[in-house]
Coordinates of C-alpha atoms in Angstrom, one line a residue:
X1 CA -5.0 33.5 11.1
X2 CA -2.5 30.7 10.7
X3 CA -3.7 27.5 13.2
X4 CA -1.2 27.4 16.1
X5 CA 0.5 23.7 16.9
X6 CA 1.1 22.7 20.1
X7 CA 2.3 19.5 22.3
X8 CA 0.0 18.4 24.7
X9 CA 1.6 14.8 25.4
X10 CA 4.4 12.6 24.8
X11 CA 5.5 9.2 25.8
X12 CA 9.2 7.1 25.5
X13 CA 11.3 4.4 26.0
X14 CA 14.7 4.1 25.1
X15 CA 18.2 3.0 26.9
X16 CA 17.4 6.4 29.4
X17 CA 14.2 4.7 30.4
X18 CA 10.6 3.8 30.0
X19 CA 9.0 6.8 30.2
X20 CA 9.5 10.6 30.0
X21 CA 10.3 11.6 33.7
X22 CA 13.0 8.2 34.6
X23 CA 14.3 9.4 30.8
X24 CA 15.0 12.9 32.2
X25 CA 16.3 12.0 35.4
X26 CA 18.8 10.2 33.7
X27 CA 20.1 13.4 31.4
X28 CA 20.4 15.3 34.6
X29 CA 22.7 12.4 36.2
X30 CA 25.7 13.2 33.2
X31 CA 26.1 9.6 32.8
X32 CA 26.6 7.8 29.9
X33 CA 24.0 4.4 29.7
X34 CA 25.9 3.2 26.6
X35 CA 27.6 -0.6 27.4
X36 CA 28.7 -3.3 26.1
X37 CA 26.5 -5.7 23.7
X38 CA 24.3 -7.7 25.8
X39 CA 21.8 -9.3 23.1
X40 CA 24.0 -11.5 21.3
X41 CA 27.7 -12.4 20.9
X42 CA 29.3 -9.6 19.4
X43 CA 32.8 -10.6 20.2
X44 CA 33.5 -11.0 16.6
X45 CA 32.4 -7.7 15.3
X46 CA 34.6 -4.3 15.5
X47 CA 31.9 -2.7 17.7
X48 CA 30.8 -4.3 20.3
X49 CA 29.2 -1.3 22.2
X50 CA 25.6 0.0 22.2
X51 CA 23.4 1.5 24.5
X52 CA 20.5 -1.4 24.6
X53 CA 16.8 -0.9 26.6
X54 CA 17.5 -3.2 29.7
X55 CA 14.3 -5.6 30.5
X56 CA 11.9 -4.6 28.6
X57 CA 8.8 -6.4 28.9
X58 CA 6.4 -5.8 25.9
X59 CA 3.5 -7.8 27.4
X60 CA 2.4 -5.3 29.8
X61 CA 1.9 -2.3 27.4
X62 CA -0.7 -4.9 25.6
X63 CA -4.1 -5.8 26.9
X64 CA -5.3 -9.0 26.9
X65 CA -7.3 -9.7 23.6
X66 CA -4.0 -7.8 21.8
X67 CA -1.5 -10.3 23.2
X68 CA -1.7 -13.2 20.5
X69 CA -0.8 -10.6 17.7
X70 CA 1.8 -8.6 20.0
X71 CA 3.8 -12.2 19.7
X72 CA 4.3 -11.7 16.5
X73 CA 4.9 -8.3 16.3
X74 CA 8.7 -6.8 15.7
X75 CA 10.6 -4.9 18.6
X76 CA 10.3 -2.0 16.3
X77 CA 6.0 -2.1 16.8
X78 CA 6.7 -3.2 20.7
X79 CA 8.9 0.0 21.5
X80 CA 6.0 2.3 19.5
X81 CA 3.3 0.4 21.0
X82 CA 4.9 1.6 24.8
X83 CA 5.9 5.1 24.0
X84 CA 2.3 5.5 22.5
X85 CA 0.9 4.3 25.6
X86 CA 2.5 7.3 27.7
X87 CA 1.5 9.8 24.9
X88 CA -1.9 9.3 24.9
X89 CA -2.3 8.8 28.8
X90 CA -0.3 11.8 29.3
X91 CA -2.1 14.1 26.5
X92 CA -6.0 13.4 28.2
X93 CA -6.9 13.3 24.4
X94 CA -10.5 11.8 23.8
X95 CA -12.1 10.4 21.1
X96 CA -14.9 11.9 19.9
X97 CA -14.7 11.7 16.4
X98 CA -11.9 9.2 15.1
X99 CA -11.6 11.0 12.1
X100 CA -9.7 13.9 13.5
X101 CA -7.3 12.3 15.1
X102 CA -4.2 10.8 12.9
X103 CA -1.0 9.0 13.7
X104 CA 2.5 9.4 11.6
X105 CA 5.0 7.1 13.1
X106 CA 7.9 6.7 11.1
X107 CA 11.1 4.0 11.5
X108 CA 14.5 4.0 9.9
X109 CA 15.1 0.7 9.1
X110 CA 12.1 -1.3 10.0
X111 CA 11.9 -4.4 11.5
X112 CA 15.2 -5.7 11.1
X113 CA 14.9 -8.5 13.3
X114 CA 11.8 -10.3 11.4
X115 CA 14.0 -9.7 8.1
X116 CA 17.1 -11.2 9.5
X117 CA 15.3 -14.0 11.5
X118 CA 13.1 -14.4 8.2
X119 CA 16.4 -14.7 6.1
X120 CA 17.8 -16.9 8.5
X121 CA 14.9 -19.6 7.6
X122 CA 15.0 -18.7 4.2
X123 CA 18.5 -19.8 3.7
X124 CA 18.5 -23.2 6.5
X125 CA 14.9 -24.2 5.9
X126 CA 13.7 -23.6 2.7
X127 CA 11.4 -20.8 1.4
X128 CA 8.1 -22.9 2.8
X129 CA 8.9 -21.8 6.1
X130 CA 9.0 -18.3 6.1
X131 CA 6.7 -17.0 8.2
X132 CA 3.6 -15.5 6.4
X133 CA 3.7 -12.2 9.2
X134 CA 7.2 -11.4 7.5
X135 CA 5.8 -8.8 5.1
X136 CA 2.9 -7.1 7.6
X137 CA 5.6 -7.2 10.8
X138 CA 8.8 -6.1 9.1
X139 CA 7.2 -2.9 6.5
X140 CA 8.3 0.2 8.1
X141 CA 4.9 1.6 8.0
X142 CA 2.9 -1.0 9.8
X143 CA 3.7 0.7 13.6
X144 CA 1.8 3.8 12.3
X145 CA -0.9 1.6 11.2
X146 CA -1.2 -0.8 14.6
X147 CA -1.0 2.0 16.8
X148 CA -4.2 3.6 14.6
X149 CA -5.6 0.1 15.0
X150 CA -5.4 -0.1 19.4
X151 CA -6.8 3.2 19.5
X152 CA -9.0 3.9 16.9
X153 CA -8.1 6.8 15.0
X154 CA -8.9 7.1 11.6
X155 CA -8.2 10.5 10.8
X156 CA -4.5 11.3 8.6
X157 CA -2.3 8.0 8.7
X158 CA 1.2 7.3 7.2
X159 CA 4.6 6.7 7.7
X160 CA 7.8 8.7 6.7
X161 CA 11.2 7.1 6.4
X162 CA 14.1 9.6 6.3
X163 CA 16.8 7.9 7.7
X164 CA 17.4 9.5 11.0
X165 CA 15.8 12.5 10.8
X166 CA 12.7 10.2 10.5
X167 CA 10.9 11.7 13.6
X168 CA 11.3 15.1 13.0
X169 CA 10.0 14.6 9.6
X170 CA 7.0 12.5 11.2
X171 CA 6.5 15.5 13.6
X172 CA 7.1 18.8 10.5
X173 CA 4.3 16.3 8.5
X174 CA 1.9 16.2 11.3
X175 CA 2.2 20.0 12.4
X176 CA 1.4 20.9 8.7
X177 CA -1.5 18.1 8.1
X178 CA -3.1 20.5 11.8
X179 CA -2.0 24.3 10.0
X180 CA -4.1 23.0 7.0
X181 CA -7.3 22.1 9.0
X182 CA -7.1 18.0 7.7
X183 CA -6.9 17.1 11.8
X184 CA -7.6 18.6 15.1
X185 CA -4.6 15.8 17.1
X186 CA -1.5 14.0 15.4
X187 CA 0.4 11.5 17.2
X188 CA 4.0 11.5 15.6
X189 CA 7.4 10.4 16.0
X190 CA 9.8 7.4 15.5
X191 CA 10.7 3.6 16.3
X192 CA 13.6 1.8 15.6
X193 CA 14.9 -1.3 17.2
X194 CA 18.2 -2.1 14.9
X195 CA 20.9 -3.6 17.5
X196 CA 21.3 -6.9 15.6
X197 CA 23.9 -9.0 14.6
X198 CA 23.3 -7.5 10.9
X199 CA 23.0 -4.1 11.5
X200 CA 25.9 -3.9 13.8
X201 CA 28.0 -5.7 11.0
X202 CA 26.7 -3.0 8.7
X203 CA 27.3 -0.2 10.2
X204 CA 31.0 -1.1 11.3
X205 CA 31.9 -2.1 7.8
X206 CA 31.0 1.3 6.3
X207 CA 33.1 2.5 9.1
X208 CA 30.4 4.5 10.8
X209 CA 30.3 3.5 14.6
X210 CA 32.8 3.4 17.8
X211 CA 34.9 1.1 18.3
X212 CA 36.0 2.0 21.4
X213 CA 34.6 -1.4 23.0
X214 CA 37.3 -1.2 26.0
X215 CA 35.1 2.4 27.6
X216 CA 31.8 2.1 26.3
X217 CA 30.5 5.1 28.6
X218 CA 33.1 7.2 26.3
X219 CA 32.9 5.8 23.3
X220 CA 30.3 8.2 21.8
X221 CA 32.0 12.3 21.7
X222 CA 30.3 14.7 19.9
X223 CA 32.5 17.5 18.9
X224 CA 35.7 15.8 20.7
X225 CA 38.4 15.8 18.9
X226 CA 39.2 11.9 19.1
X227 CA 35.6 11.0 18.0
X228 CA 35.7 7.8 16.0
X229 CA 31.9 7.1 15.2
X230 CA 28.5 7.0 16.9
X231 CA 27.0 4.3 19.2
X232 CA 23.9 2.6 18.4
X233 CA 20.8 3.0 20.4
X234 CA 17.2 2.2 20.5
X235 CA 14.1 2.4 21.7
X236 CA 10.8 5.1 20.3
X237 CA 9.4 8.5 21.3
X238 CA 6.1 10.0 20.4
X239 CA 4.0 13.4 20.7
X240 CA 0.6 14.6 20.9
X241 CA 0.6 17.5 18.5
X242 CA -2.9 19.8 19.1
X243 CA -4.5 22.5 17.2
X244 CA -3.7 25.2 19.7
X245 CA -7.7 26.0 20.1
X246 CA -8.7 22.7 20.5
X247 CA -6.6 22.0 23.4
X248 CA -7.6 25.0 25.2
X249 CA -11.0 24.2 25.0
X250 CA -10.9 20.9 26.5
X251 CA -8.6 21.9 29.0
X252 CA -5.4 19.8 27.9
X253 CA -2.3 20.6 29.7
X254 CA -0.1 22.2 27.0
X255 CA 4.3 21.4 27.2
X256 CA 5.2 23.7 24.3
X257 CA 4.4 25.2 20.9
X258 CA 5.9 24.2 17.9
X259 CA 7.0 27.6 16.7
X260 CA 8.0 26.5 13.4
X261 CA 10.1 24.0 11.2
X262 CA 13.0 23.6 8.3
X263 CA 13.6 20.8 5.7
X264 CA 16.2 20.8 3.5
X265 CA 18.5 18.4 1.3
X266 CA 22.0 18.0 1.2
X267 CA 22.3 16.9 -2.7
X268 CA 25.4 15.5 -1.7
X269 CA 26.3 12.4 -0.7
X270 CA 24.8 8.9 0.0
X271 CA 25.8 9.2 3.6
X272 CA 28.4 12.3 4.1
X273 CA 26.8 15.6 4.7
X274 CA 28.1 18.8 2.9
X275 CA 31.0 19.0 4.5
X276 CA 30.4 23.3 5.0
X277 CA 26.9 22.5 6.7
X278 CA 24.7 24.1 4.0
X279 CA 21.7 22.0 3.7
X280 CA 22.1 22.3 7.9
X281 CA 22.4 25.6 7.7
X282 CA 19.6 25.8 5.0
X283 CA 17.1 23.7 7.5
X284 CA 17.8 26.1 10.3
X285 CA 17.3 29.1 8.5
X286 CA 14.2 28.5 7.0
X287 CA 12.9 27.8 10.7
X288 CA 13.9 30.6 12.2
X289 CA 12.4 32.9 9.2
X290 CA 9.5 30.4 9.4
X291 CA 8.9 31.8 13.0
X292 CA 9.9 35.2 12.9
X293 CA 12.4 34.6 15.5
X294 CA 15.5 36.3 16.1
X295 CA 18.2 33.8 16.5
X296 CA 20.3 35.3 19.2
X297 CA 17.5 34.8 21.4
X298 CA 17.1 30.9 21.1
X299 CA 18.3 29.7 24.3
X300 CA 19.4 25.8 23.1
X301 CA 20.3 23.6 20.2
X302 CA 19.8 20.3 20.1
X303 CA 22.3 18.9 17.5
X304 CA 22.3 16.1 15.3
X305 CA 25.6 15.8 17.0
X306 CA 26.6 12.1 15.9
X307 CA 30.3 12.0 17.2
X308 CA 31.2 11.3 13.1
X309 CA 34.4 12.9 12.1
X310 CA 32.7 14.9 9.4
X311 CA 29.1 15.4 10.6
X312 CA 30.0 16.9 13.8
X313 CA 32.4 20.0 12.0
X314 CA 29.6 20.4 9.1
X315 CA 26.9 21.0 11.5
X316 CA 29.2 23.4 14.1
X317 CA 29.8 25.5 10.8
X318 CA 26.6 25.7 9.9
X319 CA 25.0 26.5 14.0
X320 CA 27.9 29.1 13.3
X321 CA 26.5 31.2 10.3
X322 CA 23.4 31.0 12.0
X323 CA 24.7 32.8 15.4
X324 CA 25.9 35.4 13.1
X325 CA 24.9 37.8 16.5
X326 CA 27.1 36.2 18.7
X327 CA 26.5 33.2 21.2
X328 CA 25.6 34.9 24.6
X329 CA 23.0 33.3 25.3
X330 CA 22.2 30.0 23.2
X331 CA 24.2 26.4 25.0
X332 CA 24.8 24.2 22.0
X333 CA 24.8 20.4 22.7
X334 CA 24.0 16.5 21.3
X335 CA 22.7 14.5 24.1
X336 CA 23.7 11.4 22.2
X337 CA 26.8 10.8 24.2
X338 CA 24.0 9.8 27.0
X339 CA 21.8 7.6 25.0
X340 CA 23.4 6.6 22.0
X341 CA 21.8 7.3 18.1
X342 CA 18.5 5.9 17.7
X343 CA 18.7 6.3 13.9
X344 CA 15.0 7.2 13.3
X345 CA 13.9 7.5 16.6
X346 CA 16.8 9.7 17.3
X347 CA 15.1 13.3 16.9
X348 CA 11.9 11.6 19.1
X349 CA 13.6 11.2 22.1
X350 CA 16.0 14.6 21.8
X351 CA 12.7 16.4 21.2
X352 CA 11.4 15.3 24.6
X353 CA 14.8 16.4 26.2
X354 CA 14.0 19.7 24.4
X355 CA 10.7 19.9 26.0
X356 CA 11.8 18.9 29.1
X357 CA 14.7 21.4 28.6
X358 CA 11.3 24.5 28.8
X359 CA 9.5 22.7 31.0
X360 CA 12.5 22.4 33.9
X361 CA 14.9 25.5 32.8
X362 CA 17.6 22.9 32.5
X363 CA 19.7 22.9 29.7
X364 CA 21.6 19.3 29.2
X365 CA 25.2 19.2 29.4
X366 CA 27.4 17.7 26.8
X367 CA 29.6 15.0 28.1
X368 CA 33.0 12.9 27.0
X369 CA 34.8 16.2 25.7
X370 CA 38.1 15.7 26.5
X371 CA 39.6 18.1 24.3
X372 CA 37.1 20.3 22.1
X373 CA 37.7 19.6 18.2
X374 CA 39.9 22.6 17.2
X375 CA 38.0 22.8 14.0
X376 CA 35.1 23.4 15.7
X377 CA 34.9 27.5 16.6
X378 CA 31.4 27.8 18.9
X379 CA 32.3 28.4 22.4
X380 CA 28.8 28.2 23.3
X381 CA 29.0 24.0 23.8
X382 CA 28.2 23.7 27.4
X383 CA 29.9 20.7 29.3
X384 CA 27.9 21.6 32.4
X385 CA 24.0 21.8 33.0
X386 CA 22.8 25.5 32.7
X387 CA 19.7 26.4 34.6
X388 CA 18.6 29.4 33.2
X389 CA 14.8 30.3 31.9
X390 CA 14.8 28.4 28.3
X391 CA 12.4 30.0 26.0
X392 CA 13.1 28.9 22.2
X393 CA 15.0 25.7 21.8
X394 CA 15.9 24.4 17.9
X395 CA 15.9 20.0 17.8
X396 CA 17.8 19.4 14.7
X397 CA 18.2 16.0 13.1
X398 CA 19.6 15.0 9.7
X399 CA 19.9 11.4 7.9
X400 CA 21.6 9.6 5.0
X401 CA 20.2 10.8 2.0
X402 CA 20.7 14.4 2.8
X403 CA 17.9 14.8 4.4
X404 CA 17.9 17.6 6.9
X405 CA 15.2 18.7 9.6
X406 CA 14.9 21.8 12.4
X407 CA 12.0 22.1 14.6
X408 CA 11.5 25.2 16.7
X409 CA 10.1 24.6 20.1
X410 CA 8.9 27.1 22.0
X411 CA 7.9 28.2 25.9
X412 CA 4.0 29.1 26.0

């Protein structure tokens, strides 16, 4: 018989908050946590909005013989290095052989802040000063390989970089390296930590984000009509994925199953998706076959739901041709309105609010439609929590490149 994955912990921070119940908490409130840029000046850029984590002290996730490294380490590794934390206190996992346990921890961009600070020097100071941690601290991999390093697990390790459907991609990876027997526990997700001076500047040029800097608590609409771009976020999430087996025998307090999974690729466009949904379509349907499940009885779906003009109608189309059985009883949504996009680390903490979603029998409401995008036909988008008992719940999450992702959570 096929091995059974489940989650058995998982640990966050990110502009919600520093861990998995304050994170939730916030969803149920309905309140955007997106404001304006408080990092740097970003009076001179177009978007000047972002939904930023709000005194964040790395130092106490470290102990005291890690500290002189942690220094040096990017934001990217310190937001990992805290969600980890939670993951592994929350899962109960022990180590009895190191080899079985492996970490996948992906990023979309990497530590931007060592390359821009490193760039910085290069171009006022001369190459001399660079700083000889650039390489090690700014690779998009090395968060995978620190957090193997506090904790000693020397069983599967790498890092996967889709863009932002990065964690979903670190969690698919992980499920399948349990399925084939190659480790009993995976610890996957994402990190990102891109609201820089750069990365803002980037981002606005290509015409991507908000720039609705006068209501930042608006600024990011998925599936209104007047959306204009998504809002950048931060922060990391990560699971405890579990041969199903395994965790009963040791006890372990099991959140879900992960049913099944769907990859696809766009073969479109740099950044646009197919503008019909296909490859979205494509991802989701392979899931649901994946699991045997008949998809008029999934109860929510988690959207990539970016507030972009073109992503938001693509993916609508595509959750459309899937409900071919009608909508009675799935709520559609993108919680990203709340917590802005965390590029990488977007489908991290979304799979959490899925979880929690299970757990609680709450169902997220969408907030900041004003007036539903006419091009958009589901009537099933929910602008109010639903309590109801949430059995099957799909977390989708696509990035530039065309890559597309759907994990199937399920109620056990």
């Amino acid at each position: 018989m096929e091995k059974r994955v489940v989650i058995t912990g998982m640990g966050t921070v990110n502009p919600l908050g520093k861990n998995v119940a304050d994170s939730w908490s916030k969803v149920l409130e309905m309140k955007s946590v997106i404001g304006k840029i408080t990092r740097f000046d970003a009076s001179n850029l177009p978007c000047q909005i972002a939904a930023e984590i709000k005194d964040f002290d790395y130092k106490q996730y470290y102990t005291e013989d890690q500290l002189k490294m942690s220094k040096r380490m990017d934001p990217f590794c310190h937001y990992a290095v805290a969600a980890m934390k939670e993951a592994w206190e929350s899962s109960g996992v022990k180590v009895d052989d190191p080899y079985r346990i492996g970490v996948i921890v992906g990023t979309g961009i990497g530590g931007l802040t060592t390359q821009h600070e490193n760039s910085v020097v290069l171009a006022t100071k001369g190459p001399r000063r660079i700083s000889p941690f650039y390489i090690p601290l700014s690779i998009g991999n090395i968060a995978s390989g620190y957090l193997s390093m506090i904790y000693g697990l020397k069983g599967p390790n790498l890092s996967v970089q889709t863009a932002c459907a990065t964690a979903n991609h670190a969690l698919i990876t992980s499920s399948l390296i349990i399925k084939a027997g190659m480790a009993d526990v995976m610890f996957a997700g994402a990190t990102e930590a891109t609201i820089t001076e750069l990365a803002m500047g980037g981002f606005a040029n290509m015409h991507a984000v908000s720039t609705r800097n006068d209501s930042p608590e608006t600024s990011s609409r998925p599936f209104d009509k007047d959306r204009d771009g998504f809002v950048m976020g931060e922060g990391s999430g990560i699971f405890c994925l579990e041969e199903y087996e395994h965790a009963k025998k040791r006890g372990a307090n099991i959140l879900c199953e992960v049913i099944s999974t769907g990859l696809s690729g766009d073969a479109h466009d740099l950044v646009a998706p197919d503008p019909e949904g296909k490859g979205a379509y494509a991802s989701m349907k392979m899931a649901v076959e994946a699991g045997k499940i008949d998809a008029g009885k999934i109860d929510y779906i988690n959207t990539h739901g970016t507030s972009t003009p073109v992503g938001d109608i693509a993916e609508a189309q595509a959750i459309s041709k899937l409900l071919t059985k009608g909508e009675d009883n799935v709520c559609v949504g993108s919680t990203k309105s709340l917590h802005g996009h965390l590029l990488g680390a977007a489908a991290a903490i979304e799979g959490i609010i899925c979880i929690m979603a299970i757990k609680t029998g709450k169902i997220p409401a969408n907030i900041n439609i004003f007036n539903l995008e006419p091009e958009i036909k589901l009537k099933c988008i929910n602008t109010d929590i639903v309590e109801k008992d949430v059995k099957i719940v799909i977390s989708n999450s696509f990035g530039f490149g065309g890559h597309n992702s759907s994990v199937v959570f399920g109620k056990i």
